[in-house]
Short mmCIF file of C-alpha atoms in Angstrom, two decimals:
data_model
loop_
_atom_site.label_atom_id
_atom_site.label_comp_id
_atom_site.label_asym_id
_atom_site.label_seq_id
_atom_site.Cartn_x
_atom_site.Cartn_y
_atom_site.Cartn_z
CA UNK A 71 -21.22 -15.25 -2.38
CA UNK A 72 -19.77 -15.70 1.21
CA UNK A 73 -20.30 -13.82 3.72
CA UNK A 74 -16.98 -13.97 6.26
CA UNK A 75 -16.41 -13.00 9.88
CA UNK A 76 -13.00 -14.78 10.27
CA UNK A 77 -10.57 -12.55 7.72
CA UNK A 78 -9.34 -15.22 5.05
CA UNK A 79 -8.08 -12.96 2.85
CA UNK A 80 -5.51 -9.73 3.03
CA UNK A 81 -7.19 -7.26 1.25
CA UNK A 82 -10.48 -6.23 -0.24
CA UNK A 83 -10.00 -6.75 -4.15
CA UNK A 84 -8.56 -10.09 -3.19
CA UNK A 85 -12.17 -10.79 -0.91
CA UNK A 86 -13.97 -9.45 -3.79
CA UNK A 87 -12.23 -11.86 -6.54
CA UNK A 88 -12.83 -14.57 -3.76
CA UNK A 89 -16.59 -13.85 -3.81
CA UNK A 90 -16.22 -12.89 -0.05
CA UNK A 91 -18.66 -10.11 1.31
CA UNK A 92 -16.37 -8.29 3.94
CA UNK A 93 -17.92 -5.87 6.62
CA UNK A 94 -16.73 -2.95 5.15
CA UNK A 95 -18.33 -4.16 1.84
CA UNK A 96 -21.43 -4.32 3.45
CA UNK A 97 -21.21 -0.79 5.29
CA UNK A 98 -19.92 0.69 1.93
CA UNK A 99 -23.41 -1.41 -0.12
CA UNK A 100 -25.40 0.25 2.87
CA UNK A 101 -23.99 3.86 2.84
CA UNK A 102 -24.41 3.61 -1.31
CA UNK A 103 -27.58 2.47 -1.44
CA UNK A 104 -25.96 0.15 -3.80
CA UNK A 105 -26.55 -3.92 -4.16
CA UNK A 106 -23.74 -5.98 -2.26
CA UNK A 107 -22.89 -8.32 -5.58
CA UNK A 108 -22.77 -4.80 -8.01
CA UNK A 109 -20.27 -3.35 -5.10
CA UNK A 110 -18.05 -6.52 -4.92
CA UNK A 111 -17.51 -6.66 -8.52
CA UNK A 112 -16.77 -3.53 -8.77
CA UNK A 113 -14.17 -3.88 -6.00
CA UNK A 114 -12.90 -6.86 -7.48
CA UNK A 115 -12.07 -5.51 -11.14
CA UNK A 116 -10.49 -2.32 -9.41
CA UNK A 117 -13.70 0.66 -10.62
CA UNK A 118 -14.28 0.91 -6.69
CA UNK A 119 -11.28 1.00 -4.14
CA UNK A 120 -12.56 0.85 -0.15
CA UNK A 121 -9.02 2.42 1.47
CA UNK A 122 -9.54 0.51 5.13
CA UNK A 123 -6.05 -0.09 7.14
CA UNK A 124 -6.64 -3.60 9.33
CA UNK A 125 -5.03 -0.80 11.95
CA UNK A 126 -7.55 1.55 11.65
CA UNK A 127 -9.93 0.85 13.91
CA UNK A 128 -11.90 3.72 14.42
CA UNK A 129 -12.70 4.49 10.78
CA UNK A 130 -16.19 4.38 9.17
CA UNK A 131 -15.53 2.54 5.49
CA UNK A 132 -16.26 4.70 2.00
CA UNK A 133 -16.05 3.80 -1.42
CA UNK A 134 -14.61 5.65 -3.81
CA UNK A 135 -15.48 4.96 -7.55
CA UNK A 136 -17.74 3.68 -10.45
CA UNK A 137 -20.96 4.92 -9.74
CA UNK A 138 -20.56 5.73 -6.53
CA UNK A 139 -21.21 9.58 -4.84
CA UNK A 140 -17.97 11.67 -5.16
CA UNK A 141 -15.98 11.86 -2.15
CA UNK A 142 -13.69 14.56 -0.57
CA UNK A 143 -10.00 14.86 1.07
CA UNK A 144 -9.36 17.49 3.41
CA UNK A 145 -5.24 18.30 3.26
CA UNK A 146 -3.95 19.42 6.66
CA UNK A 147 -0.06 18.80 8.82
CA UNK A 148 2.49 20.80 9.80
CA UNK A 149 5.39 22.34 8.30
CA UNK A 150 8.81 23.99 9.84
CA UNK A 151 7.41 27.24 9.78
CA UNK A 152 3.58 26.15 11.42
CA UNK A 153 4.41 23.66 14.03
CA UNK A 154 1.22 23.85 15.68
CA UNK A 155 -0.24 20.42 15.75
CA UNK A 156 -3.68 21.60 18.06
CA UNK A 157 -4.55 23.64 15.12
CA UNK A 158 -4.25 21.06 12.99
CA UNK A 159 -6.35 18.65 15.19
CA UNK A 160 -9.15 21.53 15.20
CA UNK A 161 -9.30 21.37 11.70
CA UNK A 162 -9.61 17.13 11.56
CA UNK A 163 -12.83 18.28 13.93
CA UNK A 164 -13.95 20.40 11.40
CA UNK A 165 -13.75 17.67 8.65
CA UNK A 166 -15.81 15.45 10.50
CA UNK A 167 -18.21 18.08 11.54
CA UNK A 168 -18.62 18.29 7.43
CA UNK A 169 -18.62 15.01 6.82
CA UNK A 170 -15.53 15.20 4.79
CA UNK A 171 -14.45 11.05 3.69
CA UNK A 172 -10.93 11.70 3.81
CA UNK A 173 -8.29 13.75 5.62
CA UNK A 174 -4.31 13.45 4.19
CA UNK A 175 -2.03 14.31 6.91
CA UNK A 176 0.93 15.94 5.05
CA UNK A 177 3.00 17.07 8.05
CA UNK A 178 6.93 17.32 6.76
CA UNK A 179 8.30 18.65 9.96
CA UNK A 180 9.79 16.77 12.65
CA UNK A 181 8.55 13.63 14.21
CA UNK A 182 4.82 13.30 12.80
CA UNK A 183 3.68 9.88 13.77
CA UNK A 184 2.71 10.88 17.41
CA UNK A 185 0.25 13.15 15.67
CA UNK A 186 -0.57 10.67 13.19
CA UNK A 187 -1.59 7.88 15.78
CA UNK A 188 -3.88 10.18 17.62
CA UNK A 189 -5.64 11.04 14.46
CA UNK A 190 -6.14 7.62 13.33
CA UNK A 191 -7.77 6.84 16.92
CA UNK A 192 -9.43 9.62 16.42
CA UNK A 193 -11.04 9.84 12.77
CA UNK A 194 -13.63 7.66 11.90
CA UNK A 195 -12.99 9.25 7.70
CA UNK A 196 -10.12 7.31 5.78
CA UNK A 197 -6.39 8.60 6.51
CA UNK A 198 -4.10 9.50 3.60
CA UNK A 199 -0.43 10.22 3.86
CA UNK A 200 2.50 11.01 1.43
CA UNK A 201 5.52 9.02 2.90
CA UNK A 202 7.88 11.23 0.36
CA UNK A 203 7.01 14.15 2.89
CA UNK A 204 7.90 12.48 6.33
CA UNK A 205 11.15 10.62 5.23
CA UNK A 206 13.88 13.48 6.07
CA UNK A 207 12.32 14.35 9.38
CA UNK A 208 11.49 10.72 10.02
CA UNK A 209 15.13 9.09 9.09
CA UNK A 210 16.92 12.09 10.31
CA UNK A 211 18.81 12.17 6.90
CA UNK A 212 19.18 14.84 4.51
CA UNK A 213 18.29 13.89 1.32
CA UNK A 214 20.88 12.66 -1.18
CA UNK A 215 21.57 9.92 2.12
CA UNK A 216 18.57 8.33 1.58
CA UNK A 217 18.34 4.61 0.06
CA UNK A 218 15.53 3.13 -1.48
CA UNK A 219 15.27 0.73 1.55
CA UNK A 220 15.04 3.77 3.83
CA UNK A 221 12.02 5.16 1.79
CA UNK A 222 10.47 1.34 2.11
CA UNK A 223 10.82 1.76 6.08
CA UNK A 224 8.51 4.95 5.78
CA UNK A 225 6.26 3.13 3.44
CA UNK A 226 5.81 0.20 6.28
CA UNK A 227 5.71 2.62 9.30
CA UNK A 228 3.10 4.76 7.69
CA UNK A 229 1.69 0.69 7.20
CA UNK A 230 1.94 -0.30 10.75
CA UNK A 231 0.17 2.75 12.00
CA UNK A 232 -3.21 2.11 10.54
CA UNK A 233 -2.90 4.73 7.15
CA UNK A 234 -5.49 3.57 4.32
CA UNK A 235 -3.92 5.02 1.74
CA UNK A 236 -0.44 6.47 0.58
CA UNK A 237 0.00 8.91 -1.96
CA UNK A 238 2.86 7.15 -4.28
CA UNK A 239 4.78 9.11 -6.69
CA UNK A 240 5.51 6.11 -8.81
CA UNK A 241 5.43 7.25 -11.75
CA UNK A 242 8.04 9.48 -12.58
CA UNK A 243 10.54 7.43 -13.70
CA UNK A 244 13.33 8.07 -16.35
CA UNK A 245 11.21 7.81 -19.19
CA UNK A 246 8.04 10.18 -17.83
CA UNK A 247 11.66 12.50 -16.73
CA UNK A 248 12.44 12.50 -20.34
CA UNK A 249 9.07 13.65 -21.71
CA UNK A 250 9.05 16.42 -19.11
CA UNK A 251 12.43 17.81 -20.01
CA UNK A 252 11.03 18.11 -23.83
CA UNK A 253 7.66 19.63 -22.57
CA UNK A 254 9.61 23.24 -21.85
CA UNK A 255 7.07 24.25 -19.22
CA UNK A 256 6.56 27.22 -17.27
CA UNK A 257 6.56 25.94 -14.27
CA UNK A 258 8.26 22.87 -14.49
CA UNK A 259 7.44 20.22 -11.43
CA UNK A 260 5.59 21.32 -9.13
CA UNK A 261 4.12 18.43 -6.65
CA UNK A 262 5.97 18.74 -3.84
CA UNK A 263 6.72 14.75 -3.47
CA UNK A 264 7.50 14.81 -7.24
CA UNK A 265 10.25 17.54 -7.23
CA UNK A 266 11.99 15.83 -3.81
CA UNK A 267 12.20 12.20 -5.97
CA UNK A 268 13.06 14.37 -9.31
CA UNK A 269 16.18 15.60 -7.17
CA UNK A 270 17.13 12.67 -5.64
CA UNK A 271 16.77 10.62 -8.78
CA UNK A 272 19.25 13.60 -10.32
CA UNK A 273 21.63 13.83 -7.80
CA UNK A 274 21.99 10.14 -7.08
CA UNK A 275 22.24 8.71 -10.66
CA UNK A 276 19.38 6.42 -10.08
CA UNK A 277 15.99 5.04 -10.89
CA UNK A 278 12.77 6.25 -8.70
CA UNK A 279 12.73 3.80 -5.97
CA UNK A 280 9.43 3.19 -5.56
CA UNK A 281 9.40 2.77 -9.18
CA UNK A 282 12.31 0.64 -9.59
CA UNK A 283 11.78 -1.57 -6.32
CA UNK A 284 7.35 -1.61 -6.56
CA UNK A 285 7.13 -4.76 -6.17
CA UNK A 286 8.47 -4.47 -2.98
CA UNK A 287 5.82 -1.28 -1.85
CA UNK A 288 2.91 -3.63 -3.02
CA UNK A 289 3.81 -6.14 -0.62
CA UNK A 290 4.02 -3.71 2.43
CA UNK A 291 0.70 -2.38 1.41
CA UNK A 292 -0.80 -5.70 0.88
CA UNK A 293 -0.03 -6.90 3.81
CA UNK A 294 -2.19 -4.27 5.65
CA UNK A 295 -4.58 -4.07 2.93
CA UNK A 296 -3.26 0.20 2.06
CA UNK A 297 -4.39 1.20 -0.99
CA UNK A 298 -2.27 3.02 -3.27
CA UNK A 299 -3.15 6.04 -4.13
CA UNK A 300 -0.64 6.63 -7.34
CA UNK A 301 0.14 10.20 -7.31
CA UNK A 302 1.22 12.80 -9.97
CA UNK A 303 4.20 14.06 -9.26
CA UNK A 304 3.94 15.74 -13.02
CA UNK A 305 0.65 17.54 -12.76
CA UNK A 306 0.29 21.10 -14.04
CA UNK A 307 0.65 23.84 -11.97
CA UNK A 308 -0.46 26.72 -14.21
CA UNK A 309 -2.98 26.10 -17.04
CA UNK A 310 -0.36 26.65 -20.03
CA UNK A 311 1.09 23.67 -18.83
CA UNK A 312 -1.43 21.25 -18.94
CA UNK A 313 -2.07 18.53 -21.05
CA UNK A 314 1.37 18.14 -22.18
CA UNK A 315 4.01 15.43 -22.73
CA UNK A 316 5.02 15.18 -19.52
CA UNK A 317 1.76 15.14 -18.09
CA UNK A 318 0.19 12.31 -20.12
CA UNK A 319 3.94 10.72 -20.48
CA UNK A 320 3.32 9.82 -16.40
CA UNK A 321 -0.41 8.96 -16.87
CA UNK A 322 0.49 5.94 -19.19
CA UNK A 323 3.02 4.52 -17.05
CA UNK A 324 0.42 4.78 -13.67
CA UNK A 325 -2.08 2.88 -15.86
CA UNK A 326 0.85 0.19 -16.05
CA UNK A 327 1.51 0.50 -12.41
CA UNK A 328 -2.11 0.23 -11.86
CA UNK A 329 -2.64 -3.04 -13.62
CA UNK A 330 0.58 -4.17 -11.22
CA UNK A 331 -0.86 -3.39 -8.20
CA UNK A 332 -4.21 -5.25 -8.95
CA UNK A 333 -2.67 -8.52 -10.18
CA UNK A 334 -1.26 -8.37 -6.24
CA UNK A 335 -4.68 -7.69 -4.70
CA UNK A 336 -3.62 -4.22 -3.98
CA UNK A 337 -6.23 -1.48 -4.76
CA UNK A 338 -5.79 1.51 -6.23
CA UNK A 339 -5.99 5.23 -6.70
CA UNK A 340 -4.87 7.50 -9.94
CA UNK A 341 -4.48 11.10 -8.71
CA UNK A 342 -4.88 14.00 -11.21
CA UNK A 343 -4.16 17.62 -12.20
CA UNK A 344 -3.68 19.77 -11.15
CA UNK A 345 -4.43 23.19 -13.53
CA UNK A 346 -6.13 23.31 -16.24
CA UNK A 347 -8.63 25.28 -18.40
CA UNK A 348 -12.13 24.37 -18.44
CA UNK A 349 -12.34 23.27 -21.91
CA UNK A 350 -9.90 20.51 -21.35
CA UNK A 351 -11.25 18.99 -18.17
CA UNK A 352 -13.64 16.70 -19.42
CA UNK A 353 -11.23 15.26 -22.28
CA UNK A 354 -8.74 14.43 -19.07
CA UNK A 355 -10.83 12.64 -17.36
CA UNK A 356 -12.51 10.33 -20.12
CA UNK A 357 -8.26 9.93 -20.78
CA UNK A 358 -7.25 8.86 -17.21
CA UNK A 359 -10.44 6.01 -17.76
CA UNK A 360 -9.04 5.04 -20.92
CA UNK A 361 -5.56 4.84 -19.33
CA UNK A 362 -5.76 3.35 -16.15
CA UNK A 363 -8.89 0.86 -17.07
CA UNK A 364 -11.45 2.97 -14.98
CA UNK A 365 -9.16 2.94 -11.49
CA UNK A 366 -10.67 5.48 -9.06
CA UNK A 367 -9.44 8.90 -10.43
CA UNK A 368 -8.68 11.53 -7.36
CA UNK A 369 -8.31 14.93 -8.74
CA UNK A 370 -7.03 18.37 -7.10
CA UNK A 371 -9.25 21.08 -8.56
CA UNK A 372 -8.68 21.25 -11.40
CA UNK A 373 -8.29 25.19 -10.95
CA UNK A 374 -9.20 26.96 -14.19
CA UNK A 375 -7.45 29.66 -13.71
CA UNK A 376 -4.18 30.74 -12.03
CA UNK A 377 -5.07 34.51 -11.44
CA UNK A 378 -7.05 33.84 -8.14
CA UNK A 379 -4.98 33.32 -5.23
CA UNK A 380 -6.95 33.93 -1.95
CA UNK A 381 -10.33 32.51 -3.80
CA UNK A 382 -8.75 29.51 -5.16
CA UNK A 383 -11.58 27.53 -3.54
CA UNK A 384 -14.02 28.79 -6.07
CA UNK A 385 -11.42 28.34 -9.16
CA UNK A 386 -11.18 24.95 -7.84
CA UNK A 387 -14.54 23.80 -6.87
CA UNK A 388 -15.85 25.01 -10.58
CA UNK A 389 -13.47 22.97 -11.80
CA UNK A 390 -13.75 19.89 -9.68
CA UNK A 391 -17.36 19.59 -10.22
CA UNK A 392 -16.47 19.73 -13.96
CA UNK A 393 -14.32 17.06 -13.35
CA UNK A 394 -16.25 15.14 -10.91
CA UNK A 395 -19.36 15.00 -13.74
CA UNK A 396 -17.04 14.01 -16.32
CA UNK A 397 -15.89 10.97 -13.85
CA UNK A 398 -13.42 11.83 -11.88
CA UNK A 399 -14.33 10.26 -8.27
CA UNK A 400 -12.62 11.62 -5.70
CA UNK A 401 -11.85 15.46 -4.87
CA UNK A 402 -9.11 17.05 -2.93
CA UNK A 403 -9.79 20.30 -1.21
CA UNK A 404 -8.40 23.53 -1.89
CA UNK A 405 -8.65 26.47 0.67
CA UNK A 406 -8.52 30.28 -0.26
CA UNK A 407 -5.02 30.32 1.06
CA UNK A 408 -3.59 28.06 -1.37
CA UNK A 409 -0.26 29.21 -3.17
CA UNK A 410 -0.01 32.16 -0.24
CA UNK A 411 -0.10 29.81 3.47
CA UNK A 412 -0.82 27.09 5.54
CA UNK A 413 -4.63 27.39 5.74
CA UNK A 414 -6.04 28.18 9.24
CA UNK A 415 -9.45 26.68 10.85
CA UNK A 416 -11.68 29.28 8.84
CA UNK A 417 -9.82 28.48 5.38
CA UNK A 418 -10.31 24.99 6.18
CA UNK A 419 -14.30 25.65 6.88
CA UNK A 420 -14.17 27.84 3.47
CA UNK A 421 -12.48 24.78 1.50
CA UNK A 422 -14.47 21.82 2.71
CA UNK A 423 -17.59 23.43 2.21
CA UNK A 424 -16.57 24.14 -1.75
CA UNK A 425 -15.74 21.18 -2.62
CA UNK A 426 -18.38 19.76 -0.60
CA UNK A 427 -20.49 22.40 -3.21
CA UNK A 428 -18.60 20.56 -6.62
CA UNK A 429 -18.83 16.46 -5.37
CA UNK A 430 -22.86 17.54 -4.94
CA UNK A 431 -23.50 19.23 -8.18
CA UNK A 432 -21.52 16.59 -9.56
CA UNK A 433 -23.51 13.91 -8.04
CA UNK A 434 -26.92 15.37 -9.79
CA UNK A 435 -25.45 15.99 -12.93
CA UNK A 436 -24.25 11.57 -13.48
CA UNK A 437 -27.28 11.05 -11.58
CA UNK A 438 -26.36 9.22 -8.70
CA UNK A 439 -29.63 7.64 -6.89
CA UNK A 440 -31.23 9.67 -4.55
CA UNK A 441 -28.61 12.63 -4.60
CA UNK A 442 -31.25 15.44 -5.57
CA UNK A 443 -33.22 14.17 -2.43
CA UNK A 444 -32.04 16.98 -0.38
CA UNK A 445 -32.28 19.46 -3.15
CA UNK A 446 -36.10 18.71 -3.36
CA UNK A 447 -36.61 18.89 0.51
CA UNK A 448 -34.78 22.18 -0.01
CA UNK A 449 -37.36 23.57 -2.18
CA UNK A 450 -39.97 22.57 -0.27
CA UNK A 451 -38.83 24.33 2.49
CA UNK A 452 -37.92 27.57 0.76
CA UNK A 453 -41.69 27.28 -0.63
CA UNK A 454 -42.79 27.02 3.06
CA UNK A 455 -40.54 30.04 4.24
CA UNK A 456 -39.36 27.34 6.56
CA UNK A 457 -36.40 28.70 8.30
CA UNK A 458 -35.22 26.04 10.51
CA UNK A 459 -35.80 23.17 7.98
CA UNK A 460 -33.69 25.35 5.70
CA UNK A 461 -30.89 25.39 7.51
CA UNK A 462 -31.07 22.03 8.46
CA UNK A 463 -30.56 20.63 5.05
CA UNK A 464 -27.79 23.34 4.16
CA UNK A 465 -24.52 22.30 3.42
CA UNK A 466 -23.09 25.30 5.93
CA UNK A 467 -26.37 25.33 8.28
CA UNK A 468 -24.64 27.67 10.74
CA UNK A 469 -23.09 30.08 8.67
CA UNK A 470 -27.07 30.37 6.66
CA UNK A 471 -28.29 31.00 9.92
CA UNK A 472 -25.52 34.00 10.82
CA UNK A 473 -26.53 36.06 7.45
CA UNK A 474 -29.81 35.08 7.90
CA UNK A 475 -30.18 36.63 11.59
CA UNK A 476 -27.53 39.59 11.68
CA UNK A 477 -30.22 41.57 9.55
CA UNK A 478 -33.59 39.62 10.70
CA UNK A 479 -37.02 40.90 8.79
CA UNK A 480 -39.73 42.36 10.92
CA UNK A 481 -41.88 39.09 9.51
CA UNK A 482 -40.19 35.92 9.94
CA UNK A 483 -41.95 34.46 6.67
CA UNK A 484 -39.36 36.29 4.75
CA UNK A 485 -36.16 37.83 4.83
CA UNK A 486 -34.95 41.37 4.78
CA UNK A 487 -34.10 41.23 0.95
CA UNK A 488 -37.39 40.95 -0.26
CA UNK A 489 -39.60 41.81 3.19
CA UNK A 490 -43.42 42.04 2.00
CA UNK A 491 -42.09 41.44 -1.30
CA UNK A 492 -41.47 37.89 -1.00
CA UNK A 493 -42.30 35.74 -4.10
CA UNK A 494 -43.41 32.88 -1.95
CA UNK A 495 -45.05 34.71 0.27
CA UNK A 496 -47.12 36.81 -2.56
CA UNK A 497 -47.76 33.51 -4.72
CA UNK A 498 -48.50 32.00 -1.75
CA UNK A 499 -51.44 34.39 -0.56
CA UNK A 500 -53.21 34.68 -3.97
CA UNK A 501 -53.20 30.71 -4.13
CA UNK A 502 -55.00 30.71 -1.08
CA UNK A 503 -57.00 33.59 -2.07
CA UNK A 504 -55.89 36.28 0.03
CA UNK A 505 -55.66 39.92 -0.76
CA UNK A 506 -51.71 41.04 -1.41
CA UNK A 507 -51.59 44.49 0.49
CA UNK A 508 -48.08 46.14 0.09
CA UNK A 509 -48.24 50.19 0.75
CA UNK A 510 -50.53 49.57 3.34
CA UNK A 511 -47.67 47.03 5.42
CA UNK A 512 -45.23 49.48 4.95
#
């Protein structure tokens, strides 16, 4: 094992097939609690990807992967009808105030890369993007104009700017095309990147470009070691929907794209559904494994149910720590205004903290080391009536302390639910073998 300074190599699978311990190895090993050599071969057969731009110099590395604690993407950007980009910096503050891994700026309006440079000076968690999105406003071109060399420019200037990973819709070639015009959905395509390529594709005669020219995107993301996050552009949006031909149809060709990218050093991503009912979840994700040889499997939701707009944060954090304890690695946020708005600041605070909720339960149930730590510190301080030390180790400390003191309890040992009623403060008097006295207190 060598341990280099002087950056011999272009990427971190190729380090980690090189036997080369690279600083963001080490701060990954460190933040794991995980030994160096287990880390580095897990980077170097592709089960752990560490997304980590040479342009990114601000950011604070994170694995995502085998055995590793389950990580979370916050989605935020403008669009042409919110074009309020100090909004949308408020909310990357509020992702790092939650310690979110990963924020995806998704902006499709205008010129984005301004914003996009002062984020990545600014956040120390991973940057995704989806270059799909920024192409029209970025090449000033209206769709059906666009070549496949124009959408390789976006791919390198997302590059050049320090982005760690790219969301690449890949897979939907002709064949995957096929299987989804046999699946009959209800609701057809509905990624957003998908459905732009799924038009161009049919307007212009021709093959997905980043399919068709792949090579080509592995060698601008090589070169600044991006990893590719390969996206699914023919998730399910509702649950009847999932599981089908289409879906799995694009699965087995990102396991082949997967295998591509590693033979070029490039690391990699598999992003998931999408919608789906509970009972399918954990067959899905023991599939993507099987498919895409145990890649790093990023999964929106899944929501497990479609009747919930405005608390689609719940439907999708019950179904992302399903999905996350079943393997899937990597979560992507939902807010309670998805399917109605662009989330503001509070939906933002609402979403990272559920998913937050599902990576941690998720965490305890594939037991990784030390993550029921804080659980047990919890306990003890609920045991103590420990107020402070509560919200300390609360996920949403503030927000415990607001409920907790708009209705504060004449003693501080307890809380107005209970009052003299408190378990642990009745246990805790006859343990110590005090008299329990509750008409008189009142």
């Amino acid at each position: 094992m060598k341990n280099c300074r002087t950056r011999n190599y272009k990427t971190q699978m190729e380090a980690a097939k090189k036997g080369i311990v690279t600083p963001e190895m080490e701060t990954v090993a460190d933040k794991e609690n995980m030994d160096i050599s287990r880390l580095m071969e897990l980077v170097a057969c592709g089960q752990v990807a560490i997304p980590a731009n040479i342009n990114h110099k601000s950011l604070s590395p994170e694995g995502v992967g085998t055995g590793l604690k389950t990580k979370i993407n916050v989605n935020l950007g403008v669009s042409g009808d919110c074009r309020d980009y100090t909004m949308e910096m408020q909310k990357v503050d509020m992702a790092l105030k939650f310690g979110a891994e990963a924020i995806m700026d998704l902006s499709n309006y205008g010129k984005t890369n301004t914003f996009r440079r002062q984020l990545l000076e600014k956040s120390t968690a991973m940057i995704g993007t989806v270059p799909m999105y920024d192409a029209i406003g970025y090449l000033e071109k209206d769709l059906m104009e666009i070549t496949p060399q124009d959408f390789m420019r976006v791919v390198r200037a997302h590059a050049e700017e320090g982005v760690d990973f790219m969301t690449i819709h890949a897979g939907i070639n002709r064949r995957a095309v096929e299987a989804f015009r046999r699946s009959g959905r209800k609701m057809n395509i509905v990624s957003r990147g998908g459905s732009l390529l799924f038009a161009w594709m049919e307007m212009t005669g021709n093959e997905n470009p980043f399919f068709e020219f792949y090579d080509d995107v592995l060698e601008i993301l090589r070169e600044y070691d991006v990893t590719i996050s390969l996206g699914d552009a023919l998730r399910p949006g509702c649950i009847s929907d999932s599981t089908d031909a289409g879906q799995i149809g694009e699965l087995i060709e990102l396991g082949h794209l997967t295998k591509r990218a590693w033979e070029k050093d490039v690391q990699v991503i598999v992003e998931g559904p999408g919608h789906m009912a509970l009972n399918e979840i954990a067959a899905n994700m023991a599939l993507q494994k099987r498919l895409c040889h145990n890649a790093p499997f990023y999964v929106l939701g899944p929501l497990v149910t479609d009747i919930a707009p405005g608390y689609d944060h719940i439907t999708s954090a019950i179904g992302g720590a399903i999905a996350a304890a079943s393997g899937a690695d990597f979560l992507c946020y939902v807010t309670p205004a998805e399917h109605l708005r662009l989330p503001d600041i509070n939906d933002v605070r609402e979403g990272i903290v559920a998913s937050k909720i599902a990576a941690h339960a998720a965490d305890i149930a594939k037991g990784i080391p030390n993550a029921r730590d804080i659980d047990d510190r919890m306990a003890e301080a609920r045991n103590d009536v420990d107020w402070d030390r509560m919200f300390d180790l609360a996920i949403d400390g503030e927000k415990a302390r607001d409920y907790f003191e708009s209705m504060p309890p004449e003693d501080k040992h307890t809380c107005s639910m209970c009052g003299k009623m408190c378990a642990m403060r009745t246990t805790k008097m006859i343990l110590e073998g005090k008299k329990v006295e509750l008409y008189a207190a009142q």
